[in-house]
Amino acid sequence: SGENSEAELKVTLAQIAPRLGRLEDNVALHRQILSDAWSGGSDLVIFPELSLTGYLLRDWVPQVAIAAERLTELLDGLSAGRRTPLDVVLGFVELSPGRQCYNSAAYLHLDPGHRPVVVHVHRKVHLPTYGMFDEARYFSPGRALRAFDSPLLGRTGMLLCEDLWHPSSVYVLAADGPGFEGVQSLVGISNSPARGAQDTEHFTVANIETWRRLNALYAQLFGLVVYQVQRVGVEDSYIFSGGSEVVLPGGQPLVRAPLFDEAVVHAELDPAAELRWHRSSGPLGLAGDFDLVRRELSRIAGEAGG
């Protein structure tokens, strides 16, 4: 482990259909998938946004909210007979010490013989409140974009759904590191309802085409491995799309999950080797841009009266 190591990783994308508001049922589903993936040699399992609760919670939000530390209890006791660790990304409603509720993503490290550890939590910054979305009514917005050091993926960023529709989010993470060398891996977890389902020939939908363009752009432009996991299933009149994928730094998809169906998809890759090849063939870096961007944003904010 560590950002300088180069090793083949087995990553599992858990494209599930959580049961709305049924925390105990969803925890059981997570534990089963994690147990199977761990037995199958996976190193990392990624679940979608709000995977522990479902999406259209509305007034149920405070009822299913839990402190991040409680995740270590819910995922404890899975390591019997395992020799290597397992890392997990999942989505949950986070209850803060001040009793605020956040739409959050957690990265956990499960080490055999030890209690799981919460490595990092990201609170969704951009809460969509337009069209079919009403998140700002029920969740508090996150106030930070922070990279962290993953035991498996090196310098890593996590974003939640709408966060990824704001290129500034990825730019900040791409610069968040010593020498402005930021993240090497971007984990995005989403709940994206199907919209524009008109292309029956290629069996795709408009929102998934947008996701694929965004993932490829971020992977290529910033030289990242992008892990993006969607959910499936139906809630109220929302039909969630699926189509989870892993995208390599050149922008090419390594694996893709099917649309609309539950699936557990595995990808095997050597992230450090992929990054080494891509970044050496076209050196990237934000160090030269950073002062210019900061200066111009300060100017714009001053002229706008902000």
PDB file of C-alpha atoms in Angstrom:
ATOM      1  CA  SER A   1       0.000   0.000   0.000  1.00  0.00           C
ATOM      2  CA  GLY A   2       0.924   3.665  -0.220  1.00  0.00           C
ATOM      3  CA  GLU A   3       1.051   6.015  -3.136  1.00  0.00           C
ATOM      4  CA  ASN A   4       4.457   4.848  -4.382  1.00  0.00           C
ATOM      5  CA  SER A   5       3.522   1.183  -4.661  1.00  0.00           C
ATOM      6  CA  GLU A   6       2.493  -0.380  -7.917  1.00  0.00           C
ATOM      7  CA  ALA A   7       0.257  -3.415  -7.676  1.00  0.00           C
ATOM      8  CA  GLU A   8      -2.722  -4.977  -9.367  1.00  0.00           C
ATOM      9  CA  LEU A   9      -5.936  -4.050  -7.596  1.00  0.00           C
ATOM     10  CA  LYS A  10      -9.318  -5.736  -7.801  1.00  0.00           C
ATOM     11  CA  VAL A  11     -12.061  -3.139  -7.480  1.00  0.00           C
ATOM     12  CA  THR A  12     -15.731  -4.077  -7.108  1.00  0.00           C
ATOM     13  CA  LEU A  13     -18.500  -1.724  -8.226  1.00  0.00           C
ATOM     14  CA  ALA A  14     -21.654  -2.558  -6.256  1.00  0.00           C
ATOM     15  CA  GLN A  15     -24.504  -1.193  -8.409  1.00  0.00           C
ATOM     16  CA  ILE A  16     -27.380  -1.884  -6.038  1.00  0.00           C
ATOM     17  CA  ALA A  17     -30.998  -0.833  -5.487  1.00  0.00           C
ATOM     18  CA  PRO A  18     -31.201   0.174  -1.811  1.00  0.00           C
ATOM     19  CA  ARG A  19     -34.509  -0.157   0.025  1.00  0.00           C
ATOM     20  CA  LEU A  20     -35.848   3.285   0.855  1.00  0.00           C
ATOM     21  CA  GLY A  21     -35.474   4.125   4.542  1.00  0.00           C
ATOM     22  CA  ARG A  22     -34.628   0.517   5.502  1.00  0.00           C
ATOM     23  CA  LEU A  23     -31.249   0.997   7.164  1.00  0.00           C
ATOM     24  CA  GLU A  24     -31.050  -2.493   8.665  1.00  0.00           C
ATOM     25  CA  ASP A  25     -31.943  -4.193   5.374  1.00  0.00           C
ATOM     26  CA  ASN A  26     -29.403  -2.129   3.474  1.00  0.00           C
ATOM     27  CA  VAL A  27     -26.686  -2.811   6.049  1.00  0.00           C
ATOM     28  CA  ALA A  28     -27.351  -6.548   5.618  1.00  0.00           C
ATOM     29  CA  LEU A  29     -27.061  -6.176   1.828  1.00  0.00           C
ATOM     30  CA  HIS A  30     -23.777  -4.279   2.207  1.00  0.00           C
ATOM     31  CA  ARG A  31     -22.384  -6.902   4.558  1.00  0.00           C
ATOM     32  CA  GLN A  32     -23.292  -9.725   2.160  1.00  0.00           C
ATOM     33  CA  ILE A  33     -21.712  -8.005  -0.844  1.00  0.00           C
ATOM     34  CA  LEU A  34     -18.615  -7.099   1.168  1.00  0.00           C
ATOM     35  CA  SER A  35     -18.234 -10.644   2.482  1.00  0.00           C
ATOM     36  CA  ASP A  36     -18.537 -12.104  -1.023  1.00  0.00           C
ATOM     37  CA  ALA A  37     -16.156  -9.545  -2.512  1.00  0.00           C
ATOM     38  CA  TRP A  38     -13.611 -10.084   0.241  1.00  0.00           C
ATOM     39  CA  SER A  39     -13.763 -13.853  -0.285  1.00  0.00           C
ATOM     40  CA  GLY A  40     -13.337 -13.251  -4.010  1.00  0.00           C
ATOM     41  CA  GLY A  41     -10.122 -11.304  -3.551  1.00  0.00           C
ATOM     42  CA  SER A  42     -11.395  -7.748  -3.926  1.00  0.00           C
ATOM     43  CA  ASP A  43      -9.329  -4.922  -2.479  1.00  0.00           C
ATOM     44  CA  LEU A  44     -11.924  -2.153  -2.734  1.00  0.00           C
ATOM     45  CA  VAL A  45     -15.738  -2.143  -2.918  1.00  0.00           C
ATOM     46  CA  ILE A  46     -17.608   1.014  -3.959  1.00  0.00           C
ATOM     47  CA  PHE A  47     -21.335   1.512  -3.332  1.00  0.00           C
ATOM     48  CA  PRO A  48     -23.502   4.353  -4.735  1.00  0.00           C
ATOM     49  CA  GLU A  49     -24.727   7.569  -3.135  1.00  0.00           C
ATOM     50  CA  LEU A  50     -26.972   7.071  -0.069  1.00  0.00           C
ATOM     51  CA  SER A  51     -26.466   3.324  -0.425  1.00  0.00           C
ATOM     52  CA  LEU A  52     -27.417   2.702   3.222  1.00  0.00           C
ATOM     53  CA  THR A  53     -30.757   4.509   3.012  1.00  0.00           C
ATOM     54  CA  GLY A  54     -32.076   5.084  -0.504  1.00  0.00           C
ATOM     55  CA  TYR A  55     -32.569   8.524  -2.030  1.00  0.00           C
ATOM     56  CA  LEU A  56     -36.085  10.021  -1.689  1.00  0.00           C
ATOM     57  CA  LEU A  57     -36.024  10.107   2.098  1.00  0.00           C
ATOM     58  CA  ARG A  58     -37.595  13.531   2.586  1.00  0.00           C
ATOM     59  CA  ASP A  59     -38.876  13.693   6.187  1.00  0.00           C
ATOM     60  CA  TRP A  60     -37.156  10.387   7.023  1.00  0.00           C
ATOM     61  CA  VAL A  61     -33.731  12.031   6.811  1.00  0.00           C
ATOM     62  CA  PRO A  62     -33.279  12.616  10.583  1.00  0.00           C
ATOM     63  CA  GLN A  63     -34.611   9.132  11.369  1.00  0.00           C
ATOM     64  CA  VAL A  64     -31.918   7.339   9.347  1.00  0.00           C
ATOM     65  CA  ALA A  65     -29.041   9.740  10.083  1.00  0.00           C
ATOM     66  CA  ILE A  66     -26.072   8.214  11.915  1.00  0.00           C
ATOM     67  CA  ALA A  67     -22.698   9.448  13.104  1.00  0.00           C
ATOM     68  CA  ALA A  68     -19.809   8.433  10.863  1.00  0.00           C
ATOM     69  CA  GLU A  69     -18.235   6.506  13.755  1.00  0.00           C
ATOM     70  CA  ARG A  70     -21.236   4.177  13.844  1.00  0.00           C
ATOM     71  CA  LEU A  71     -20.243   2.814  10.440  1.00  0.00           C
ATOM     72  CA  THR A  72     -17.395   0.995  12.153  1.00  0.00           C
ATOM     73  CA  GLU A  73     -19.955  -0.952  14.223  1.00  0.00           C
ATOM     74  CA  LEU A  74     -22.218  -1.710  11.263  1.00  0.00           C
ATOM     75  CA  LEU A  75     -19.361  -3.189   9.213  1.00  0.00           C
ATOM     76  CA  ASP A  76     -17.485  -4.914  12.025  1.00  0.00           C
ATOM     77  CA  GLY A  77     -16.946  -8.682  12.182  1.00  0.00           C
ATOM     78  CA  LEU A  78     -16.588  -9.398   8.445  1.00  0.00           C
ATOM     79  CA  SER A  79     -12.912 -10.311   8.419  1.00  0.00           C
ATOM     80  CA  ALA A  80     -12.999 -13.926   9.663  1.00  0.00           C
ATOM     81  CA  GLY A  81     -10.399 -15.963   7.807  1.00  0.00           C
ATOM     82  CA  ARG A  82      -9.207 -13.033   5.665  1.00  0.00           C
ATOM     83  CA  ARG A  83      -5.531 -12.161   5.407  1.00  0.00           C
ATOM     84  CA  THR A  84      -5.571  -8.935   3.424  1.00  0.00           C
ATOM     85  CA  PRO A  85      -7.475  -5.712   4.135  1.00  0.00           C
ATOM     86  CA  LEU A  86     -10.561  -4.468   2.313  1.00  0.00           C
ATOM     87  CA  ASP A  87     -11.434  -0.828   1.667  1.00  0.00           C
ATOM     88  CA  VAL A  88     -15.029   0.363   1.261  1.00  0.00           C
ATOM     89  CA  VAL A  89     -16.770   3.467  -0.075  1.00  0.00           C
ATOM     90  CA  LEU A  90     -20.453   3.906   0.770  1.00  0.00           C
ATOM     91  CA  GLY A  91     -23.114   6.590   0.977  1.00  0.00           C
ATOM     92  CA  PHE A  92     -25.095   7.461   4.107  1.00  0.00           C
ATOM     93  CA  VAL A  93     -26.946  10.232   5.917  1.00  0.00           C
ATOM     94  CA  GLU A  94     -24.403  11.638   8.344  1.00  0.00           C
ATOM     95  CA  LEU A  95     -25.489  13.079  11.681  1.00  0.00           C
ATOM     96  CA  SER A  96     -22.961  15.683  12.799  1.00  0.00           C
ATOM     97  CA  PRO A  97     -22.083  16.468  16.443  1.00  0.00           C
ATOM     98  CA  GLY A  98     -24.241  19.587  16.025  1.00  0.00           C
ATOM     99  CA  ARG A  99     -27.175  17.407  14.888  1.00  0.00           C
ATOM    100  CA  GLN A 100     -27.077  18.557  11.285  1.00  0.00           C
ATOM    101  CA  CYS A 101     -27.804  15.987   8.546  1.00  0.00           C
ATOM    102  CA  TYR A 102     -25.503  15.669   5.539  1.00  0.00           C
ATOM    103  CA  ASN A 103     -25.575  13.590   2.370  1.00  0.00           C
ATOM    104  CA  SER A 104     -22.160  12.007   2.874  1.00  0.00           C
ATOM    105  CA  ALA A 105     -19.720   9.489   1.453  1.00  0.00           C
ATOM    106  CA  ALA A 106     -17.379   7.521   3.708  1.00  0.00           C
ATOM    107  CA  TYR A 107     -14.135   5.710   2.907  1.00  0.00           C
ATOM    108  CA  LEU A 108     -13.411   2.905   5.391  1.00  0.00           C
ATOM    109  CA  HIS A 109     -10.467   0.554   5.873  1.00  0.00           C
ATOM    110  CA  LEU A 110     -11.255  -2.969   7.105  1.00  0.00           C
ATOM    111  CA  ASP A 111      -8.197  -4.750   8.469  1.00  0.00           C
ATOM    112  CA  PRO A 112      -8.476  -8.392   9.628  1.00  0.00           C
ATOM    113  CA  GLY A 113      -8.517  -8.625  13.401  1.00  0.00           C
ATOM    114  CA  HIS A 114      -9.180  -4.933  13.929  1.00  0.00           C
ATOM    115  CA  ARG A 115     -12.181  -2.631  14.145  1.00  0.00           C
ATOM    116  CA  PRO A 116     -12.937  -0.867  10.826  1.00  0.00           C
ATOM    117  CA  VAL A 117     -11.483   2.636  10.529  1.00  0.00           C
ATOM    118  CA  VAL A 118     -13.114   5.662   8.916  1.00  0.00           C
ATOM    119  CA  VAL A 119     -10.376   7.122   6.703  1.00  0.00           C
ATOM    120  CA  HIS A 120     -12.293  10.047   5.209  1.00  0.00           C
ATOM    121  CA  VAL A 121     -15.810  11.510   4.980  1.00  0.00           C
ATOM    122  CA  HIS A 122     -16.995  13.880   2.254  1.00  0.00           C
ATOM    123  CA  ARG A 123     -20.168  15.899   2.750  1.00  0.00           C
ATOM    124  CA  LYS A 124     -21.965  16.748  -0.491  1.00  0.00           C
ATOM    125  CA  VAL A 125     -21.283  20.393  -1.261  1.00  0.00           C
ATOM    126  CA  HIS A 126     -23.641  21.048  -4.164  1.00  0.00           C
ATOM    127  CA  LEU A 127     -27.184  20.039  -3.210  1.00  0.00           C
ATOM    128  CA  PRO A 128     -29.394  20.022  -6.325  1.00  0.00           C
ATOM    129  CA  THR A 129     -32.631  21.907  -5.813  1.00  0.00           C
ATOM    130  CA  TYR A 130     -34.102  22.240  -9.286  1.00  0.00           C
ATOM    131  CA  GLY A 131     -36.357  20.190 -11.523  1.00  0.00           C
ATOM    132  CA  MET A 132     -37.003  16.884  -9.776  1.00  0.00           C
ATOM    133  CA  PHE A 133     -34.458  17.528  -7.006  1.00  0.00           C
ATOM    134  CA  ASP A 134     -35.097  19.038  -3.563  1.00  0.00           C
ATOM    135  CA  GLU A 135     -32.024  18.122  -1.509  1.00  0.00           C
ATOM    136  CA  ALA A 136     -31.342  21.533   0.063  1.00  0.00           C
ATOM    137  CA  ARG A 137     -34.668  21.272   1.871  1.00  0.00           C
ATOM    138  CA  TYR A 138     -33.554  18.189   3.805  1.00  0.00           C
ATOM    139  CA  PHE A 139     -29.726  18.259   3.967  1.00  0.00           C
ATOM    140  CA  SER A 140     -27.137  20.766   5.125  1.00  0.00           C
ATOM    141  CA  PRO A 141     -24.473  21.538   2.499  1.00  0.00           C
ATOM    142  CA  GLY A 142     -20.891  20.444   2.975  1.00  0.00           C
ATOM    143  CA  ARG A 143     -18.342  23.249   3.176  1.00  0.00           C
ATOM    144  CA  ALA A 144     -15.090  21.562   2.147  1.00  0.00           C
ATOM    145  CA  LEU A 145     -13.354  19.825  -0.750  1.00  0.00           C
ATOM    146  CA  ARG A 146     -10.465  17.799   0.667  1.00  0.00           C
ATOM    147  CA  ALA A 147      -8.185  15.194  -0.853  1.00  0.00           C
ATOM    148  CA  PHE A 148      -6.979  12.345   1.368  1.00  0.00           C
ATOM    149  CA  ASP A 149      -4.459   9.515   1.266  1.00  0.00           C
ATOM    150  CA  SER A 150      -6.071   6.169   0.513  1.00  0.00           C
ATOM    151  CA  PRO A 151      -4.249   3.011   1.627  1.00  0.00           C
ATOM    152  CA  LEU A 152      -4.848   1.595  -1.872  1.00  0.00           C
ATOM    153  CA  LEU A 153      -5.299   4.437  -4.332  1.00  0.00           C
ATOM    154  CA  GLY A 154      -2.764   7.013  -3.199  1.00  0.00           C
ATOM    155  CA  ARG A 155      -3.926  10.625  -3.136  1.00  0.00           C
ATOM    156  CA  THR A 156      -7.691  10.407  -3.655  1.00  0.00           C
ATOM    157  CA  GLY A 157     -10.774  12.589  -3.865  1.00  0.00           C
ATOM    158  CA  MET A 158     -14.413  11.653  -3.270  1.00  0.00           C
ATOM    159  CA  LEU A 159     -17.374  13.546  -4.689  1.00  0.00           C
ATOM    160  CA  LEU A 160     -21.129  13.020  -4.571  1.00  0.00           C
ATOM    161  CA  CYS A 161     -23.250  13.238  -7.730  1.00  0.00           C
ATOM    162  CA  GLU A 162     -23.979  16.959  -8.298  1.00  0.00           C
ATOM    163  CA  ASP A 163     -20.476  17.811  -7.023  1.00  0.00           C
ATOM    164  CA  LEU A 164     -19.141  16.211 -10.209  1.00  0.00           C
ATOM    165  CA  TRP A 165     -21.238  18.513 -12.409  1.00  0.00           C
ATOM    166  CA  HIS A 166     -19.112  21.397 -11.111  1.00  0.00           C
ATOM    167  CA  PRO A 167     -15.628  21.224 -12.716  1.00  0.00           C
ATOM    168  CA  SER A 168     -14.322  23.478  -9.951  1.00  0.00           C
ATOM    169  CA  SER A 169     -14.738  20.555  -7.521  1.00  0.00           C
ATOM    170  CA  VAL A 170     -12.367  18.370  -9.502  1.00  0.00           C
ATOM    171  CA  TYR A 171      -9.943  21.250 -10.121  1.00  0.00           C
ATOM    172  CA  VAL A 172      -9.610  21.846  -6.366  1.00  0.00           C
ATOM    173  CA  LEU A 173      -8.965  18.160  -5.655  1.00  0.00           C
ATOM    174  CA  ALA A 174      -6.501  17.948  -8.539  1.00  0.00           C
ATOM    175  CA  ALA A 175      -4.410  20.677  -6.872  1.00  0.00           C
ATOM    176  CA  ASP A 176      -4.795  19.502  -3.254  1.00  0.00           C
ATOM    177  CA  GLY A 177      -1.412  18.007  -2.448  1.00  0.00           C
ATOM    178  CA  PRO A 178       2.273  18.847  -1.906  1.00  0.00           C
ATOM    179  CA  GLY A 179       3.590  20.868  -4.822  1.00  0.00           C
ATOM    180  CA  PHE A 180       0.030  21.206  -6.130  1.00  0.00           C
ATOM    181  CA  GLU A 181       0.216  17.512  -7.088  1.00  0.00           C
ATOM    182  CA  GLY A 182      -3.263  16.525  -6.038  1.00  0.00           C
ATOM    183  CA  VAL A 183      -5.392  13.444  -6.491  1.00  0.00           C
ATOM    184  CA  GLN A 184      -4.498  10.440  -8.615  1.00  0.00           C
ATOM    185  CA  SER A 185      -7.892   8.788  -8.153  1.00  0.00           C
ATOM    186  CA  LEU A 186     -11.391  10.243  -8.181  1.00  0.00           C
ATOM    187  CA  VAL A 187     -14.252   8.287  -6.611  1.00  0.00           C
ATOM    188  CA  GLY A 188     -17.702   9.549  -7.543  1.00  0.00           C
ATOM    189  CA  ILE A 189     -20.882   7.989  -6.192  1.00  0.00           C
ATOM    190  CA  SER A 190     -24.267   8.990  -7.553  1.00  0.00           C
ATOM    191  CA  ASN A 191     -28.041   8.564  -7.667  1.00  0.00           C
ATOM    192  CA  SER A 192     -28.906   9.698 -11.194  1.00  0.00           C
ATOM    193  CA  PRO A 193     -32.524   9.277 -12.342  1.00  0.00           C
ATOM    194  CA  ALA A 194     -32.948   8.413 -16.019  1.00  0.00           C
ATOM    195  CA  ARG A 195     -33.698  11.385 -18.220  1.00  0.00           C
ATOM    196  CA  GLY A 196     -34.068  11.606 -21.984  1.00  0.00           C
ATOM    197  CA  ALA A 197     -34.539   7.865 -22.592  1.00  0.00           C
ATOM    198  CA  GLN A 198     -34.869   8.171 -26.350  1.00  0.00           C
ATOM    199  CA  ASP A 199     -31.935   6.244 -27.827  1.00  0.00           C
ATOM    200  CA  THR A 200     -33.323   2.728 -28.075  1.00  0.00           C
ATOM    201  CA  GLU A 201     -30.769   1.651 -30.690  1.00  0.00           C
ATOM    202  CA  HIS A 202     -27.815   2.037 -28.332  1.00  0.00           C
ATOM    203  CA  PHE A 203     -29.853   1.445 -25.165  1.00  0.00           C
ATOM    204  CA  THR A 204     -28.683   4.550 -23.365  1.00  0.00           C
ATOM    205  CA  VAL A 205     -30.154   7.613 -21.727  1.00  0.00           C
ATOM    206  CA  ALA A 206     -29.176  11.270 -21.868  1.00  0.00           C
ATOM    207  CA  ASN A 207     -27.976  11.577 -18.288  1.00  0.00           C
ATOM    208  CA  ILE A 208     -25.683   8.546 -18.624  1.00  0.00           C
ATOM    209  CA  GLU A 209     -24.181   9.971 -21.806  1.00  0.00           C
ATOM    210  CA  THR A 210     -23.421  13.142 -19.857  1.00  0.00           C
ATOM    211  CA  TRP A 211     -21.856  11.136 -17.031  1.00  0.00           C
ATOM    212  CA  ARG A 212     -19.666   9.244 -19.503  1.00  0.00           C
ATOM    213  CA  ARG A 213     -18.475  12.489 -21.071  1.00  0.00           C
ATOM    214  CA  LEU A 214     -17.706  14.007 -17.661  1.00  0.00           C
ATOM    215  CA  ASN A 215     -15.843  10.931 -16.432  1.00  0.00           C
ATOM    216  CA  ALA A 216     -13.757  10.705 -19.606  1.00  0.00           C
ATOM    217  CA  LEU A 217     -12.998  14.435 -19.540  1.00  0.00           C
ATOM    218  CA  TYR A 218     -11.848  14.450 -15.909  1.00  0.00           C
ATOM    219  CA  ALA A 219      -9.790  11.286 -16.391  1.00  0.00           C
ATOM    220  CA  GLN A 220      -8.011  12.660 -19.448  1.00  0.00           C
ATOM    221  CA  LEU A 221      -7.708  16.329 -18.507  1.00  0.00           C
ATOM    222  CA  PHE A 222      -6.433  15.803 -14.960  1.00  0.00           C
ATOM    223  CA  GLY A 223      -4.744  12.429 -15.494  1.00  0.00           C
ATOM    224  CA  LEU A 224      -6.922  10.451 -13.077  1.00  0.00           C
ATOM    225  CA  VAL A 225      -8.427   7.024 -12.636  1.00  0.00           C
ATOM    226  CA  VAL A 226     -12.149   7.689 -12.206  1.00  0.00           C
ATOM    227  CA  TYR A 227     -14.342   5.230 -10.299  1.00  0.00           C
ATOM    228  CA  GLN A 228     -17.988   6.216 -10.701  1.00  0.00           C
ATOM    229  CA  VAL A 229     -20.808   4.138  -9.196  1.00  0.00           C
ATOM    230  CA  GLN A 230     -24.510   4.690  -9.836  1.00  0.00           C
ATOM    231  CA  ARG A 231     -27.522   3.030  -8.252  1.00  0.00           C
ATOM    232  CA  VAL A 232     -30.487   1.320  -9.927  1.00  0.00           C
ATOM    233  CA  GLY A 233     -34.071   0.609  -8.918  1.00  0.00           C
ATOM    234  CA  VAL A 234     -37.252   2.669  -8.660  1.00  0.00           C
ATOM    235  CA  GLU A 235     -38.395   5.148  -6.011  1.00  0.00           C
ATOM    236  CA  ASP A 236     -41.662   6.994  -6.471  1.00  0.00           C
ATOM    237  CA  SER A 237     -41.483   8.019 -10.157  1.00  0.00           C
ATOM    238  CA  TYR A 238     -37.669   7.993 -10.265  1.00  0.00           C
ATOM    239  CA  ILE A 239     -36.009   5.251 -12.313  1.00  0.00           C
ATOM    240  CA  PHE A 240     -32.293   5.165 -11.546  1.00  0.00           C
ATOM    241  CA  SER A 241     -29.993   4.518 -14.475  1.00  0.00           C
ATOM    242  CA  GLY A 242     -27.022   2.437 -13.368  1.00  0.00           C
ATOM    243  CA  GLY A 243     -24.179   2.396 -15.879  1.00  0.00           C
ATOM    244  CA  SER A 244     -21.347   2.509 -13.314  1.00  0.00           C
ATOM    245  CA  GLU A 245     -17.814   2.538 -14.751  1.00  0.00           C
ATOM    246  CA  VAL A 246     -14.078   2.726 -14.200  1.00  0.00           C
ATOM    247  CA  VAL A 247     -12.304   5.125 -16.566  1.00  0.00           C
ATOM    248  CA  LEU A 248      -8.542   5.109 -17.163  1.00  0.00           C
ATOM    249  CA  PRO A 249      -6.435   8.298 -17.331  1.00  0.00           C
ATOM    250  CA  GLY A 250      -6.589   8.443 -21.129  1.00  0.00           C
ATOM    251  CA  GLY A 251     -10.385   8.616 -20.937  1.00  0.00           C
ATOM    252  CA  GLN A 252     -11.047   5.003 -21.960  1.00  0.00           C
ATOM    253  CA  PRO A 253     -13.589   2.964 -19.950  1.00  0.00           C
ATOM    254  CA  LEU A 254     -12.083  -0.149 -18.409  1.00  0.00           C
ATOM    255  CA  VAL A 255     -15.386  -1.714 -17.302  1.00  0.00           C
ATOM    256  CA  ARG A 256     -19.027  -0.664 -17.398  1.00  0.00           C
ATOM    257  CA  ALA A 257     -22.012  -2.007 -15.511  1.00  0.00           C
ATOM    258  CA  PRO A 258     -25.336  -2.521 -17.323  1.00  0.00           C
ATOM    259  CA  LEU A 259     -28.104   0.054 -17.328  1.00  0.00           C
ATOM    260  CA  PHE A 260     -31.102  -0.343 -14.999  1.00  0.00           C
ATOM    261  CA  ASP A 261     -30.101  -3.749 -13.544  1.00  0.00           C
ATOM    262  CA  GLU A 262     -28.430  -4.564 -10.248  1.00  0.00           C
ATOM    263  CA  ALA A 263     -24.888  -5.762 -10.867  1.00  0.00           C
ATOM    264  CA  VAL A 264     -21.647  -6.416  -9.036  1.00  0.00           C
ATOM    265  CA  VAL A 265     -18.876  -5.650 -11.521  1.00  0.00           C
ATOM    266  CA  HIS A 266     -15.163  -6.270 -10.999  1.00  0.00           C
ATOM    267  CA  ALA A 267     -12.254  -4.354 -12.489  1.00  0.00           C
ATOM    268  CA  GLU A 268      -8.591  -5.320 -12.253  1.00  0.00           C
ATOM    269  CA  LEU A 269      -6.013  -2.616 -12.824  1.00  0.00           C
ATOM    270  CA  ASP A 270      -2.656  -1.233 -11.728  1.00  0.00           C
ATOM    271  CA  PRO A 271      -3.546   2.420 -10.987  1.00  0.00           C
ATOM    272  CA  ALA A 272       0.028   3.568 -10.359  1.00  0.00           C
ATOM    273  CA  ALA A 273       1.259   2.079 -13.637  1.00  0.00           C
ATOM    274  CA  GLU A 274      -1.658   3.613 -15.558  1.00  0.00           C
ATOM    275  CA  LEU A 275      -0.902   7.017 -14.069  1.00  0.00           C
ATOM    276  CA  ARG A 276       2.839   6.704 -14.622  1.00  0.00           C
ATOM    277  CA  TRP A 277       2.327   5.977 -18.332  1.00  0.00           C
ATOM    278  CA  HIS A 278      -0.277   8.687 -18.903  1.00  0.00           C
ATOM    279  CA  ARG A 279       1.450  11.457 -16.965  1.00  0.00           C
ATOM    280  CA  SER A 280       4.875  10.753 -18.467  1.00  0.00           C
ATOM    281  CA  SER A 281       3.481  10.924 -21.992  1.00  0.00           C
ATOM    282  CA  GLY A 282       1.817  14.279 -21.357  1.00  0.00           C
ATOM    283  CA  PRO A 283       3.026  15.983 -18.175  1.00  0.00           C
ATOM    284  CA  LEU A 284       0.197  17.533 -16.272  1.00  0.00           C
ATOM    285  CA  GLY A 285       0.279  19.830 -13.311  1.00  0.00           C
ATOM    286  CA  LEU A 286      -1.569  22.772 -11.891  1.00  0.00           C
ATOM    287  CA  ALA A 287       1.372  24.495 -10.209  1.00  0.00           C
ATOM    288  CA  GLY A 288       1.799  26.903 -13.113  1.00  0.00           C
ATOM    289  CA  ASP A 289      -1.898  27.788 -13.161  1.00  0.00           C
ATOM    290  CA  PHE A 290      -2.633  28.090  -9.491  1.00  0.00           C
ATOM    291  CA  ASP A 291      -1.412  31.616  -8.743  1.00  0.00           C
ATOM    292  CA  LEU A 292      -3.010  32.937 -11.922  1.00  0.00           C
ATOM    293  CA  VAL A 293      -6.362  31.313 -11.132  1.00  0.00           C
ATOM    294  CA  ARG A 294      -6.321  32.506  -7.520  1.00  0.00           C
ATOM    295  CA  ARG A 295      -5.433  36.056  -8.586  1.00  0.00           C
ATOM    296  CA  GLU A 296      -8.104  36.230 -11.273  1.00  0.00           C
ATOM    297  CA  LEU A 297     -10.804  34.759  -9.026  1.00  0.00           C
ATOM    298  CA  SER A 298      -9.939  37.333  -6.355  1.00  0.00           C
ATOM    299  CA  ARG A 299     -10.201  40.085  -8.963  1.00  0.00           C
ATOM    300  CA  ILE A 300     -13.538  38.804 -10.234  1.00  0.00           C
ATOM    301  CA  ALA A 301     -14.939  38.506  -6.713  1.00  0.00           C
ATOM    302  CA  GLY A 302     -13.825  42.062  -5.915  1.00  0.00           C
ATOM    303  CA  GLU A 303     -15.310  43.514  -9.083  1.00  0.00           C
ATOM    304  CA  ALA A 304     -18.558  41.639  -8.489  1.00  0.00           C
ATOM    305  CA  GLY A 305     -18.787  42.974  -4.968  1.00  0.00           C
ATOM    306  CA  GLY A 306     -18.448  39.483  -3.453  1.00  0.00           C
TER     307      GLY A 306
END
